[in-house]
Tab-separated table of C-alpha atoms and ligand atoms in Angstrom:
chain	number	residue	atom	x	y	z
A	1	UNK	CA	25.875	7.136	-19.666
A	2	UNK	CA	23.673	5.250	-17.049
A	3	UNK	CA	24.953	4.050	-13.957
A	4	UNK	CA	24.146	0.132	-13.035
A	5	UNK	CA	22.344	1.740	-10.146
A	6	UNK	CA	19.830	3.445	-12.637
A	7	UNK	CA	20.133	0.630	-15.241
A	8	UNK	CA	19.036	-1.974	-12.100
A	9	UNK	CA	15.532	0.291	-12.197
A	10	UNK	CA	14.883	0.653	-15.621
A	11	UNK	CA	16.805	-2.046	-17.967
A	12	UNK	CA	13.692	-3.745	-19.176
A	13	UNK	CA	11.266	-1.264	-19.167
A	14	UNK	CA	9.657	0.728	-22.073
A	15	UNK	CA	10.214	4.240	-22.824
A	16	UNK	CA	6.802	5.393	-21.984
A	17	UNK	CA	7.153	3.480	-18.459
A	18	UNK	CA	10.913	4.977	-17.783
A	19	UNK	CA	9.357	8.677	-19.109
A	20	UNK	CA	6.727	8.008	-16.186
A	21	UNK	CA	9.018	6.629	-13.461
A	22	UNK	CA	11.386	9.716	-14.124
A	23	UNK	CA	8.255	12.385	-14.125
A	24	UNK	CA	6.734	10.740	-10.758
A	25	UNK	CA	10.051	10.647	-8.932
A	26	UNK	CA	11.029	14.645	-9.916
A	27	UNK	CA	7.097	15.116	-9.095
A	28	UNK	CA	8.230	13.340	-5.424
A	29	UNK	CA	11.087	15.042	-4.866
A	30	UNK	CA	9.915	18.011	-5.670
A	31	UNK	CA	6.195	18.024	-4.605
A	32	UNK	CA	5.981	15.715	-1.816
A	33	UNK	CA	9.661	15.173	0.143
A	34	UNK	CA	10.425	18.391	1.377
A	35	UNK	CA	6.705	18.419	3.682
A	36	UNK	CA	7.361	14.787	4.873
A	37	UNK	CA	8.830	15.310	8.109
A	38	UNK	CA	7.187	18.400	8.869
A	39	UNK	CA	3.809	16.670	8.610
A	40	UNK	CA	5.327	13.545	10.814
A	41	UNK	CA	6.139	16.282	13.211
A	42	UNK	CA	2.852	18.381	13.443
A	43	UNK	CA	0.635	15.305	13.147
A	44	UNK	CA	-0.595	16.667	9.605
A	45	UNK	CA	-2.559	14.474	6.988
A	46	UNK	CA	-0.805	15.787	3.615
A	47	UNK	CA	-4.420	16.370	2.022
A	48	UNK	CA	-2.883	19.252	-0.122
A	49	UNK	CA	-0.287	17.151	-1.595
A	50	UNK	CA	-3.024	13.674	-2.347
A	51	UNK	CA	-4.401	16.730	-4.254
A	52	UNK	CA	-1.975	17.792	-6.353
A	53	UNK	CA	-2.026	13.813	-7.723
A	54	UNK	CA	-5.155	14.225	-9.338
A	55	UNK	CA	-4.202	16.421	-12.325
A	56	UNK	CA	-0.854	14.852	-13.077
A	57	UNK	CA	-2.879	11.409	-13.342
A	58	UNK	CA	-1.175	9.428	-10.669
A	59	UNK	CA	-4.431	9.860	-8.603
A	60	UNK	CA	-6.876	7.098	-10.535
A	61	UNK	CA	-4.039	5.351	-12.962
A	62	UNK	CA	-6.645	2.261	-12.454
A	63	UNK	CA	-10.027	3.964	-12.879
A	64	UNK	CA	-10.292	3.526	-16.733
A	65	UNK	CA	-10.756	6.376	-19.193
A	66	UNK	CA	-14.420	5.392	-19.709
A	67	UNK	CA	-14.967	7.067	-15.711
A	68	UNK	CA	-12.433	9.973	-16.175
A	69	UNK	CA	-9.409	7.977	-14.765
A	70	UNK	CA	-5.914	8.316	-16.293
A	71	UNK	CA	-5.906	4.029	-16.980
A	72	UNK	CA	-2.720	2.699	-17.150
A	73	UNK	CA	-0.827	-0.852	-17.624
A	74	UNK	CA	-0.704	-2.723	-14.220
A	75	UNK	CA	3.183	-1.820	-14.736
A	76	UNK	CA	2.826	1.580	-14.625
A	77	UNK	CA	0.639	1.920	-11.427
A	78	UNK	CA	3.111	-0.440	-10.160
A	79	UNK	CA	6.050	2.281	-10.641
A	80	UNK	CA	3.820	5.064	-9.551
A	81	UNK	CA	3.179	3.472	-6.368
A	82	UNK	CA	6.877	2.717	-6.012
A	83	UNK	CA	8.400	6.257	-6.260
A	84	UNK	CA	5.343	7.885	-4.523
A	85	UNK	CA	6.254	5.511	-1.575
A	86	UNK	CA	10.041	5.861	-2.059
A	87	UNK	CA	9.500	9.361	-0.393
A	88	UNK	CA	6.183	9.042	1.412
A	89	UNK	CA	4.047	6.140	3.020
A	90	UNK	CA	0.965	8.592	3.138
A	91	UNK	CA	0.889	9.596	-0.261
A	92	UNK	CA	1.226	6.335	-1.704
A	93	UNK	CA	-0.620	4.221	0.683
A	94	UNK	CA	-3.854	6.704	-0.665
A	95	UNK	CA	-3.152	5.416	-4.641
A	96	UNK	CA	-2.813	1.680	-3.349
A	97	UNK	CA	-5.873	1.556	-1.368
A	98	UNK	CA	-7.849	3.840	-3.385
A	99	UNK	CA	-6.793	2.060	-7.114
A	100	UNK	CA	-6.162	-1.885	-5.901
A	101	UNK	CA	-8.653	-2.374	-3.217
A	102	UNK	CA	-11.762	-0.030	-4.370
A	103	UNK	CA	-11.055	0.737	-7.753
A	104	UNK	CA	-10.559	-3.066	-8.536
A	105	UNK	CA	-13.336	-4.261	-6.635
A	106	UNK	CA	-15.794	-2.301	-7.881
A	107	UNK	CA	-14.868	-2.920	-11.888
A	108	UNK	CA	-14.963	-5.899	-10.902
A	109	UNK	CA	-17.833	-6.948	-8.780
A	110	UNK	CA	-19.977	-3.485	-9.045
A	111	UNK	CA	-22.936	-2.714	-10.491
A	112	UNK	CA	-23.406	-0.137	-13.718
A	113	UNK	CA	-24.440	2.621	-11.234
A	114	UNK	CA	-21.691	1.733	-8.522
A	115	UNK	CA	-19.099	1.938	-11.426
A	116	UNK	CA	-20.626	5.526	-12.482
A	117	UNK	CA	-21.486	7.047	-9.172
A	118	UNK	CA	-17.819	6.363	-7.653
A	119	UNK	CA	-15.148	5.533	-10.252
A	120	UNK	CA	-16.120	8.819	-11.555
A	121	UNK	CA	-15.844	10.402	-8.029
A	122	UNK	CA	-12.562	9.115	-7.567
A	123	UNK	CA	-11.129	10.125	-10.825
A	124	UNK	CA	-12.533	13.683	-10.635
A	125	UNK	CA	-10.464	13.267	-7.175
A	126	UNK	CA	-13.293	14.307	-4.966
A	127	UNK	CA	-12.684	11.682	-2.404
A	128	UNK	CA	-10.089	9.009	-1.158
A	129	UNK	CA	-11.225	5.423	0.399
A	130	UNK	CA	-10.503	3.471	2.865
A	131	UNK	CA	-10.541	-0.235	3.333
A	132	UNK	CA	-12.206	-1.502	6.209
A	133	UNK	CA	-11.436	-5.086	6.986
A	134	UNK	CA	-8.638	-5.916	10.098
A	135	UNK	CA	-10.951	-5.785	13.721
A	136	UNK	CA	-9.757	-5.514	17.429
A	137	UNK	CA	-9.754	-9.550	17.401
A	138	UNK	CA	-7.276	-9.667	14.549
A	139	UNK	CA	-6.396	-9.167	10.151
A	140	UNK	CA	-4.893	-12.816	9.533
A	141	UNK	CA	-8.202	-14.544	10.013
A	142	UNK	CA	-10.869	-12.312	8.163
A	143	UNK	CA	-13.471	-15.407	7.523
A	144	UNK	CA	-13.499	-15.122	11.852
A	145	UNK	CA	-15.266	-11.658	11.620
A	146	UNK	CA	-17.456	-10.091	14.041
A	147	UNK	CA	-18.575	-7.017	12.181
A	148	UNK	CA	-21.971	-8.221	11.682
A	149	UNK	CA	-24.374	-7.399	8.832
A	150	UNK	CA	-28.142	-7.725	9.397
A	151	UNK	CA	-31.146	-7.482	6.966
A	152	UNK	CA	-33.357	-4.412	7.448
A	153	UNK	CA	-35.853	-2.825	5.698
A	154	UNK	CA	-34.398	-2.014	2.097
A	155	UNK	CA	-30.865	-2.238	3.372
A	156	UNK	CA	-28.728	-3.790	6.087
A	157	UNK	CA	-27.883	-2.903	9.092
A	158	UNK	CA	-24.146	-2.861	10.170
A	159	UNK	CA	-22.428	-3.638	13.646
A	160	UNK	CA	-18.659	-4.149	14.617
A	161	UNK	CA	-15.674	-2.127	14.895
A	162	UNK	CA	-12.421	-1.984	12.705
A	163	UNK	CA	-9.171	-1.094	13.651
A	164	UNK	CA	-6.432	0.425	11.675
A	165	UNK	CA	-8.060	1.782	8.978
A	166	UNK	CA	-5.719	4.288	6.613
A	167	UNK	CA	-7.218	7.582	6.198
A	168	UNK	CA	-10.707	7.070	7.572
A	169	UNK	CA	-10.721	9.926	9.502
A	170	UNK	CA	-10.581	11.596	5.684
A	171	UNK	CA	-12.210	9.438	3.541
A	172	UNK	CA	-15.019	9.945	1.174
A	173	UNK	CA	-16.041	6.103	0.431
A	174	UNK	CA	-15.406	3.277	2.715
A	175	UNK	CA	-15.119	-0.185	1.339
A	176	UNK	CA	-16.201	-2.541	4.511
A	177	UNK	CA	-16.428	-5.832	4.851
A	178	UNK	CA	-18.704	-8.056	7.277
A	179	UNK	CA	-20.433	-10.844	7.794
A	180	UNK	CA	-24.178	-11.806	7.335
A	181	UNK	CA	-24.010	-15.112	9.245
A	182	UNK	CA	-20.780	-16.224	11.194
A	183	UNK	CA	-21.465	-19.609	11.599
A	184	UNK	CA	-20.903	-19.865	8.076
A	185	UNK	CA	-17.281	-18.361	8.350
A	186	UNK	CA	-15.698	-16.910	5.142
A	187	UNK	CA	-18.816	-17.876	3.371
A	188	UNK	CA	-21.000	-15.506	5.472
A	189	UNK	CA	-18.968	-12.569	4.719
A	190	UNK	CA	-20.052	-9.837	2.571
A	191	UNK	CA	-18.807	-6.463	1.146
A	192	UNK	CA	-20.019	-3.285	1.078
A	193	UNK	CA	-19.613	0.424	-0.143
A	194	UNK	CA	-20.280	2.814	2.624
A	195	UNK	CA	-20.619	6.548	2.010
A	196	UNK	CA	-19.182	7.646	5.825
A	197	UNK	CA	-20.536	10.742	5.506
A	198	UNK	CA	-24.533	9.887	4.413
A	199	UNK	CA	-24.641	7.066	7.098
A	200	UNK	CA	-25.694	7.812	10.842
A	201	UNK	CA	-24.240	5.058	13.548
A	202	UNK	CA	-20.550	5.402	12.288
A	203	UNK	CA	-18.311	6.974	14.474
A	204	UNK	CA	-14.211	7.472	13.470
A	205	UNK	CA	-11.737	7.035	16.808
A	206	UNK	CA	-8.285	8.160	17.123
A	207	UNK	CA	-5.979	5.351	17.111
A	208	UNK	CA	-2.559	5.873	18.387
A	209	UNK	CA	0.708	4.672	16.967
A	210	UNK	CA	4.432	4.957	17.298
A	211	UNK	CA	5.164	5.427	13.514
A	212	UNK	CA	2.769	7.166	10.760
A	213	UNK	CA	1.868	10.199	12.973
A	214	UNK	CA	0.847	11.618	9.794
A	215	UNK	CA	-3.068	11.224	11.086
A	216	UNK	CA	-3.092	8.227	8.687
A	217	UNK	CA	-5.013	5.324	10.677
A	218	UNK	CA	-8.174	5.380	12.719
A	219	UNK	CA	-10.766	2.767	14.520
A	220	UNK	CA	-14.180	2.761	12.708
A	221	UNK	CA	-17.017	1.528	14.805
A	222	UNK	CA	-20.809	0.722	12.772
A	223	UNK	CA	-23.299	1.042	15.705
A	224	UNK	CA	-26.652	-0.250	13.903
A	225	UNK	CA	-25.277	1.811	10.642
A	226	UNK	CA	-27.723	1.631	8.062
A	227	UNK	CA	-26.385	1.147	4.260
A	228	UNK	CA	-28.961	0.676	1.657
A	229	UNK	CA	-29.129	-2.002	-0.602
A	230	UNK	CA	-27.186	-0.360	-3.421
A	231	UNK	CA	-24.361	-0.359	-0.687
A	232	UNK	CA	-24.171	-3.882	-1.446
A	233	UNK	CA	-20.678	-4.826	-3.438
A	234	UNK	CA	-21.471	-8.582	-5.001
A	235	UNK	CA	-23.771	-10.963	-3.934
A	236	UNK	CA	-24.671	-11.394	0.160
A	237	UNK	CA	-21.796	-13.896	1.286
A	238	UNK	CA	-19.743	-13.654	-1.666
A	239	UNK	CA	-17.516	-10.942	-0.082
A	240	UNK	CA	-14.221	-13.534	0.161
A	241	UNK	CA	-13.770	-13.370	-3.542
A	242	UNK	CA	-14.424	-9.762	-3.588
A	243	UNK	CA	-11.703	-9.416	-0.852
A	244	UNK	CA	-9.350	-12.126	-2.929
A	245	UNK	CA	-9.119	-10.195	-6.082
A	246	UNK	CA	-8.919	-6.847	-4.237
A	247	UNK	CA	-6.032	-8.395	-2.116
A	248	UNK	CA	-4.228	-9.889	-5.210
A	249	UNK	CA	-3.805	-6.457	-6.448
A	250	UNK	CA	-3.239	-4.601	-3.305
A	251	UNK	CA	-0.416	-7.294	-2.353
A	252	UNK	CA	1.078	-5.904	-5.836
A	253	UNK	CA	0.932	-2.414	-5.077
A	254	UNK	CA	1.988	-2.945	-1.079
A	255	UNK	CA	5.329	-5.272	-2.667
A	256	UNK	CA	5.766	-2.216	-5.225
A	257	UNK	CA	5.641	0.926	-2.637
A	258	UNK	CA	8.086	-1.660	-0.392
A	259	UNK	CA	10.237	-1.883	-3.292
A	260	UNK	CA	10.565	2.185	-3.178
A	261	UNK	CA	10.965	2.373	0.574
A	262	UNK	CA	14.228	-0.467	-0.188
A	263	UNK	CA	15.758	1.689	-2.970
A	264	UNK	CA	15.283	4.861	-0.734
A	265	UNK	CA	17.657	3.349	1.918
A	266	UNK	CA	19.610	2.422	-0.666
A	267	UNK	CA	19.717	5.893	-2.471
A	268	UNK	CA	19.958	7.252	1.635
A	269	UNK	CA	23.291	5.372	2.483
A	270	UNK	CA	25.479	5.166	-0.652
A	271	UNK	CA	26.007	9.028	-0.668
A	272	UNK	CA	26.490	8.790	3.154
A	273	UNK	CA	29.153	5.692	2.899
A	274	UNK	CA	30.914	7.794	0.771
A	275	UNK	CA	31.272	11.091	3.000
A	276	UNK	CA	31.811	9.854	6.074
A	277	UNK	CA	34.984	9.539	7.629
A	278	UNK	CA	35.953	7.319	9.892
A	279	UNK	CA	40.007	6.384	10.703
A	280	UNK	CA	40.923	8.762	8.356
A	281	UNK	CA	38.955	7.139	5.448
A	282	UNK	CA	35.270	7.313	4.269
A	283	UNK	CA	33.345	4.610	5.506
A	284	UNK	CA	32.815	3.060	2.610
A	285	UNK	CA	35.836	1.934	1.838
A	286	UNK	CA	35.532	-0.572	4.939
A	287	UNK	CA	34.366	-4.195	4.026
A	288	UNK	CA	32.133	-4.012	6.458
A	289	UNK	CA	29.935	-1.531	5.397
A	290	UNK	CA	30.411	-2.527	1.799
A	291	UNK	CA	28.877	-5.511	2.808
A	292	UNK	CA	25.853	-3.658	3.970
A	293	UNK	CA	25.623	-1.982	0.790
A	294	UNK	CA	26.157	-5.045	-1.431
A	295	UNK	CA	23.324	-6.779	0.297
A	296	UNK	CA	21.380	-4.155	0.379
A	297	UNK	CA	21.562	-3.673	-3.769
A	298	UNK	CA	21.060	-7.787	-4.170
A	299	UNK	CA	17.839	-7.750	-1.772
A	300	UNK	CA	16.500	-5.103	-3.365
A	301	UNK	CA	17.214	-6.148	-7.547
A	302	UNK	CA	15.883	-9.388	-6.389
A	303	UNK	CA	12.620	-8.221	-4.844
A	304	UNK	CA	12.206	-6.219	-7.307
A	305	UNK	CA	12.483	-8.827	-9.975
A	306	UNK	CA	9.621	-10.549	-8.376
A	307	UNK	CA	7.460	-7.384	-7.981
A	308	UNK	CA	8.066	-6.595	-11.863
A	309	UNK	CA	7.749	-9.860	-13.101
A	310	UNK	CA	4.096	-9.384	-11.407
A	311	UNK	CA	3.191	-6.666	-13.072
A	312	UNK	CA	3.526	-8.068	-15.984
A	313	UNK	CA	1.709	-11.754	-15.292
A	314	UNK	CA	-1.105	-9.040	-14.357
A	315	UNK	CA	-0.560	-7.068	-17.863
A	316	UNK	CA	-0.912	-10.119	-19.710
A	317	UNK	CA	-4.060	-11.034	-18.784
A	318	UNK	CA	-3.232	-13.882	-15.715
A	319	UNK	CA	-6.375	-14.280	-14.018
A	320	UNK	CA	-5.066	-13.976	-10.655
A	321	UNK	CA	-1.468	-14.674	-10.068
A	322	UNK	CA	-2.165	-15.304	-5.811
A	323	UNK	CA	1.239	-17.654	-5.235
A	324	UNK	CA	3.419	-14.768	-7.359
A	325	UNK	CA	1.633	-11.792	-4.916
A	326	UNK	CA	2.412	-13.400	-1.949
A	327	UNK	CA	5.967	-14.090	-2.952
A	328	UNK	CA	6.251	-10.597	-4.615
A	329	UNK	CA	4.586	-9.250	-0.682
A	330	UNK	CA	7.049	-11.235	1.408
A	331	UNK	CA	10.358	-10.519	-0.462
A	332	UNK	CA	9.202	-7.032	-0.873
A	333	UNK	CA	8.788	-6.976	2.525
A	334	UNK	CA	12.137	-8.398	3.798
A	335	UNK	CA	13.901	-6.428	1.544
A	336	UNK	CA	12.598	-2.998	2.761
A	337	UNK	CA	12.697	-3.921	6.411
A	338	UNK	CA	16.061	-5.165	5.995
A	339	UNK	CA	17.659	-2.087	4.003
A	340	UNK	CA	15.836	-0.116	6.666
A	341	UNK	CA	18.341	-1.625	9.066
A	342	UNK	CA	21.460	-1.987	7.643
A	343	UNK	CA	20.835	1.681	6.186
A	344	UNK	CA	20.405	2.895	9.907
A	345	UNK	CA	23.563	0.887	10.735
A	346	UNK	CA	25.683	2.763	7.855
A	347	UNK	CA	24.661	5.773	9.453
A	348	UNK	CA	25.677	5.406	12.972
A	349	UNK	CA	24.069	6.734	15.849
A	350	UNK	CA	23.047	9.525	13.185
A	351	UNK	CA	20.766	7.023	11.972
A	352	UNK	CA	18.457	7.258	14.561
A	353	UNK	CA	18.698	10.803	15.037
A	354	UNK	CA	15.185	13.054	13.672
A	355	UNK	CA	17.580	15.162	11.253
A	356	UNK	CA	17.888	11.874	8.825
A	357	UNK	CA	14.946	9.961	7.109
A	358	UNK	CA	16.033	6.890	7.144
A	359	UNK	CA	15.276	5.702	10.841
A	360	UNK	CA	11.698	7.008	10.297
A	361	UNK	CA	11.876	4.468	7.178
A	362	UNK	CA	12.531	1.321	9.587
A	363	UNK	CA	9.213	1.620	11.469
A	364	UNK	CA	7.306	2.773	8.175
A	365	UNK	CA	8.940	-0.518	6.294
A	366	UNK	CA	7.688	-2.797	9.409
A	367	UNK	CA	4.611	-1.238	9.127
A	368	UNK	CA	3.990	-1.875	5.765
A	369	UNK	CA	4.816	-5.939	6.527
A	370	UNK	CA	1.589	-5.976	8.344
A	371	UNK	CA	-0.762	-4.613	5.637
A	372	UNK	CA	-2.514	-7.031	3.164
A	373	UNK	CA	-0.934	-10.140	4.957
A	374	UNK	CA	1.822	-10.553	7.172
A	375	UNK	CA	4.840	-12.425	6.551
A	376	UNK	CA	3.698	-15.279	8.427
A	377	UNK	CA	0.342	-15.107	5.850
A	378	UNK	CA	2.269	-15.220	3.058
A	379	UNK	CA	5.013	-17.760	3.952
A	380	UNK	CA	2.162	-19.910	4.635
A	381	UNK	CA	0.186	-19.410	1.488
A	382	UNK	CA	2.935	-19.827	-0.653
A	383	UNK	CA	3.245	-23.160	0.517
A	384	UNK	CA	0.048	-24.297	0.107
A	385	UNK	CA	-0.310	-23.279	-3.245
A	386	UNK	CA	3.161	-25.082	-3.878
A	387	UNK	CA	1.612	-28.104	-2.280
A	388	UNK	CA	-1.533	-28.296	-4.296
A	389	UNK	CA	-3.572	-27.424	-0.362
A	390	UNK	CA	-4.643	-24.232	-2.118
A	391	UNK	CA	-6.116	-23.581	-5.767
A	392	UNK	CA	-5.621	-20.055	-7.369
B	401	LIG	C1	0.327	0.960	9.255
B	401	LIG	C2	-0.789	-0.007	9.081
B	401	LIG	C3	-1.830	0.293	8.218
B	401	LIG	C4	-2.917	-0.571	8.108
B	401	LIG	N1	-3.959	-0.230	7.303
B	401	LIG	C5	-5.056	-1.021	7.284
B	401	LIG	C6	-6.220	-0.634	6.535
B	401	LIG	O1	-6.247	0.409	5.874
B	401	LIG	N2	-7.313	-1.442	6.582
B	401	LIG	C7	-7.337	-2.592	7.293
B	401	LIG	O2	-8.357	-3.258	7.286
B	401	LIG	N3	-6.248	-2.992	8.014
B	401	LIG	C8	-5.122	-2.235	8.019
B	401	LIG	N4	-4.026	-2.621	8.749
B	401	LIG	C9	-4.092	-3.829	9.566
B	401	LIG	C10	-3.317	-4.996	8.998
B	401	LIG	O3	-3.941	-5.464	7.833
B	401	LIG	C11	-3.247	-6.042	10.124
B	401	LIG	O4	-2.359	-5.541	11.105
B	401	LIG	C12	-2.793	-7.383	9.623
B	401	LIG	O5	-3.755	-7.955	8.779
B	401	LIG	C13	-2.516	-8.355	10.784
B	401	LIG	O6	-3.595	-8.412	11.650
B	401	LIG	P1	-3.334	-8.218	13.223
B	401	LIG	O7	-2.460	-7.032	13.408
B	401	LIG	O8	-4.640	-8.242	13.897
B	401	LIG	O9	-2.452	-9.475	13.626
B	401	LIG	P2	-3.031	-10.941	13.964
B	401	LIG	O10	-3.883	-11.410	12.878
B	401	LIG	O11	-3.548	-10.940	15.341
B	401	LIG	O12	-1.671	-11.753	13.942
B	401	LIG	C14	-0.698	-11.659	15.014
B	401	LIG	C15	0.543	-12.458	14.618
B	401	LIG	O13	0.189	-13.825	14.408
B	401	LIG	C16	0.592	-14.248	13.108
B	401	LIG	N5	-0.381	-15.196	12.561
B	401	LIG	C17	-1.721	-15.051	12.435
B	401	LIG	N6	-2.254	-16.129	11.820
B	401	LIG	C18	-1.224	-16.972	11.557
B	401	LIG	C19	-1.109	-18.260	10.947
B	401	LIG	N7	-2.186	-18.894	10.455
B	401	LIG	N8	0.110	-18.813	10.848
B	401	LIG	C20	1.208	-18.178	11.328
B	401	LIG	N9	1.172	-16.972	11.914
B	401	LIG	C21	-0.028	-16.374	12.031
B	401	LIG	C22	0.606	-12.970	12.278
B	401	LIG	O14	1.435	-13.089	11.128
B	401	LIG	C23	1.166	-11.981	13.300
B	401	LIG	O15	2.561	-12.111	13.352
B	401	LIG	C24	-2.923	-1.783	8.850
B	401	LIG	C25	-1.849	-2.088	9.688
B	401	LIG	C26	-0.793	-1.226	9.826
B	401	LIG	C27	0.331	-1.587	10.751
């Protein structure tokens, strides 16, 4: 019989989808959890386990068959990201950036031999991507960027720096963005595909952080980088609705991987709540902490609800569904950072300690609010759509 914990996950899903979510998440468990902490620890990048994605399909689920990718309903990658990310921001965070950002940009916006030279790359899994965009003078206001493109001689010529860029130090194919006239703002700003490894002037820094030790994120600097004009993603200046479809989808797959960090601290405290003793009674029998796990379940069904519900706007064929991501991104968000927190608080002092996951969960789930729009983006744009101030 199910439980209304499993039922929550799966009620209104079909049988192929549940048949995936349950094959990813024994694949995660089995696979991917037990090196997690070991690879926090030792600073590792889990490049052996991104590999082991590729054959099992969950590697390209958006590349379509045409290029060698396992193509899948929007759905599906949406579960795939969310039980690869209920054990491991790494992991995941490679299928989100990799499928939404690149993938989707170039079917979109690339050219036949852009389509052929890296979709088929990518399914074949013989490189990840990264997404270039946030500088050292911010992410919120990309049409204010300082990464400069200039014409050159059958090419361009690029200049800037960018700052916490996911797995650049290991990355095959970099999708940048920059601009080719600031005074013009968003309307100067164009993208690009950059092979790091064929172009001279890019250099890949360390860049330091307090959570995701995994040697995930890196500062990329262009110093006079030469790209050649088949770099070119789109036309010149038309990079901000390159970047607003690839953000749509990424702000799907970001709510859906926050939706498996929120049921992982869910999944983390129940069993906990009901071994712990305290008084001479398990925890969980105390209001208080049923509270926790009450709110807890209700944050995440109804993030999830939104996330879903996403999924399949994007399924049916909704031309961009911007007002539903960033909706789907915030409550994702809140949910995951909040379940972080009470789940810490269910376990005490314990919580914090390195032999349990879930405080390494908090600052991964506040990480994640920052990446493809903050809160404070999203509360914002969902208002303006409401209010007419912003079209689709
Ligand atoms: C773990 C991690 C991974 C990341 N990976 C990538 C990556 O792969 N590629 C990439 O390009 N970037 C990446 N980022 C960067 C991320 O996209 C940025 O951090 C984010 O866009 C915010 O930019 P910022 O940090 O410069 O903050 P700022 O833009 O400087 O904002 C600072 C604060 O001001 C608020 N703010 C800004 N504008 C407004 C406004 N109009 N109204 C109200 N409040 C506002 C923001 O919400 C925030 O709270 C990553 C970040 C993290 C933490």
């Amino acid at each position: 019989m199910t439980s209304p914990l499993d039922r929550m996950m799966d009620f209104d899903l079909t049988e192929e989808q549940r048949l995936v979510r349950r094959s990813v998440r024994e694949f995660a468990e089995k696979e991917i959890l037990p090196h997690v902490e070991e690879h926090e620890r030792a600073s590792r990048y889990p490049t052996e386990l991104i590999r082991k994605l590729v054959p099992l399909g969950y590697f390209a689920p958006m590349v379509p068959e045409e290029y060698g990718g396992s193509f899948v309903d929007v759905m599906t990658y949406g579960l795939i990201c969310e039980e690869i990310a209920r054990v491991d921001w790494v992991v995941a965070s490679v299928i989100s950036v990799t499928n939404s950002l690149v993938v989707g940009s170039i079917l979109k916006y690339g050219t036949p031999a852009q389509k052929d030279r890296w979709l088929r790359a990518i399914a074949r899994g013989e490189l990840i991507t990264s997404a270039c965009l946030t500088e050292p003078g911010g992410g919120t206001d990309l049409g204010n960027m300082a990464t400069v493109a200039r014409r050159a001689d059958g090419g361009w010529r690029l200049t800037g720096s960018k700052v916490f860029i996911s797995h650049a130090a290991h990355a095959g194919l970099f999708f940048v963005v920059a601009s080719i006239d600031r005074e013009q703002k968003h309307k100067g700003v164009t993208a690009f595909l950059v092979d790091p490894k064929a172009t001279e002037g890019i250099t890949i820094g360390e860049f330091p952080m307090r959570t995701l030790q995994r040697d995930n994120l890196a500062e990329v600097h262009f110093q006079d980088a030469f790209v050649p004009d088949d770099a070119l993603l789109g036309a010149p200046g038309q990079g901000f609705p390159v970047l607003g479809s690839a953000l749509d989808m990424g702000r799907f797959s970001v709510a859906a991987r926050q939706i498996g960090q929120a049921q992982r601290c869910v999944d983390l405290a129940i069993p906990y709540a009901l071994e712990r003793e305290a008084f001479g009674q398990r925890i969980g029998e105390f209001q208080l902490i049923q509270q926790k796990i009450t709110d807890m379940i209700c944050r995440l069904q109804q993030a999830r609800h939104v996330v879903y519900q996403l999924g399949r706007m994007k399924d049916a064929g909704t031309p961009r569904c911007s007002m539903e991501a960033s909706m789907a991104k915030l409550l994702a968000s809140q949910a995951a950072v909040a379940n972080a927190l009470d789940g810490i608080q269910i376990f005490g002092g314990y919580g914090l300690s390195a032999e349990y996951e879930i405080g390494r969960i908090l600052l991964e789930a506040k990480a994640m609010e920052f990446g493809e729009g903050t809160s404070e983006l999203h509360t914002k744009l969902i208002a303006e759509y409401a209010l007419g101030a912003r079209k689709q």
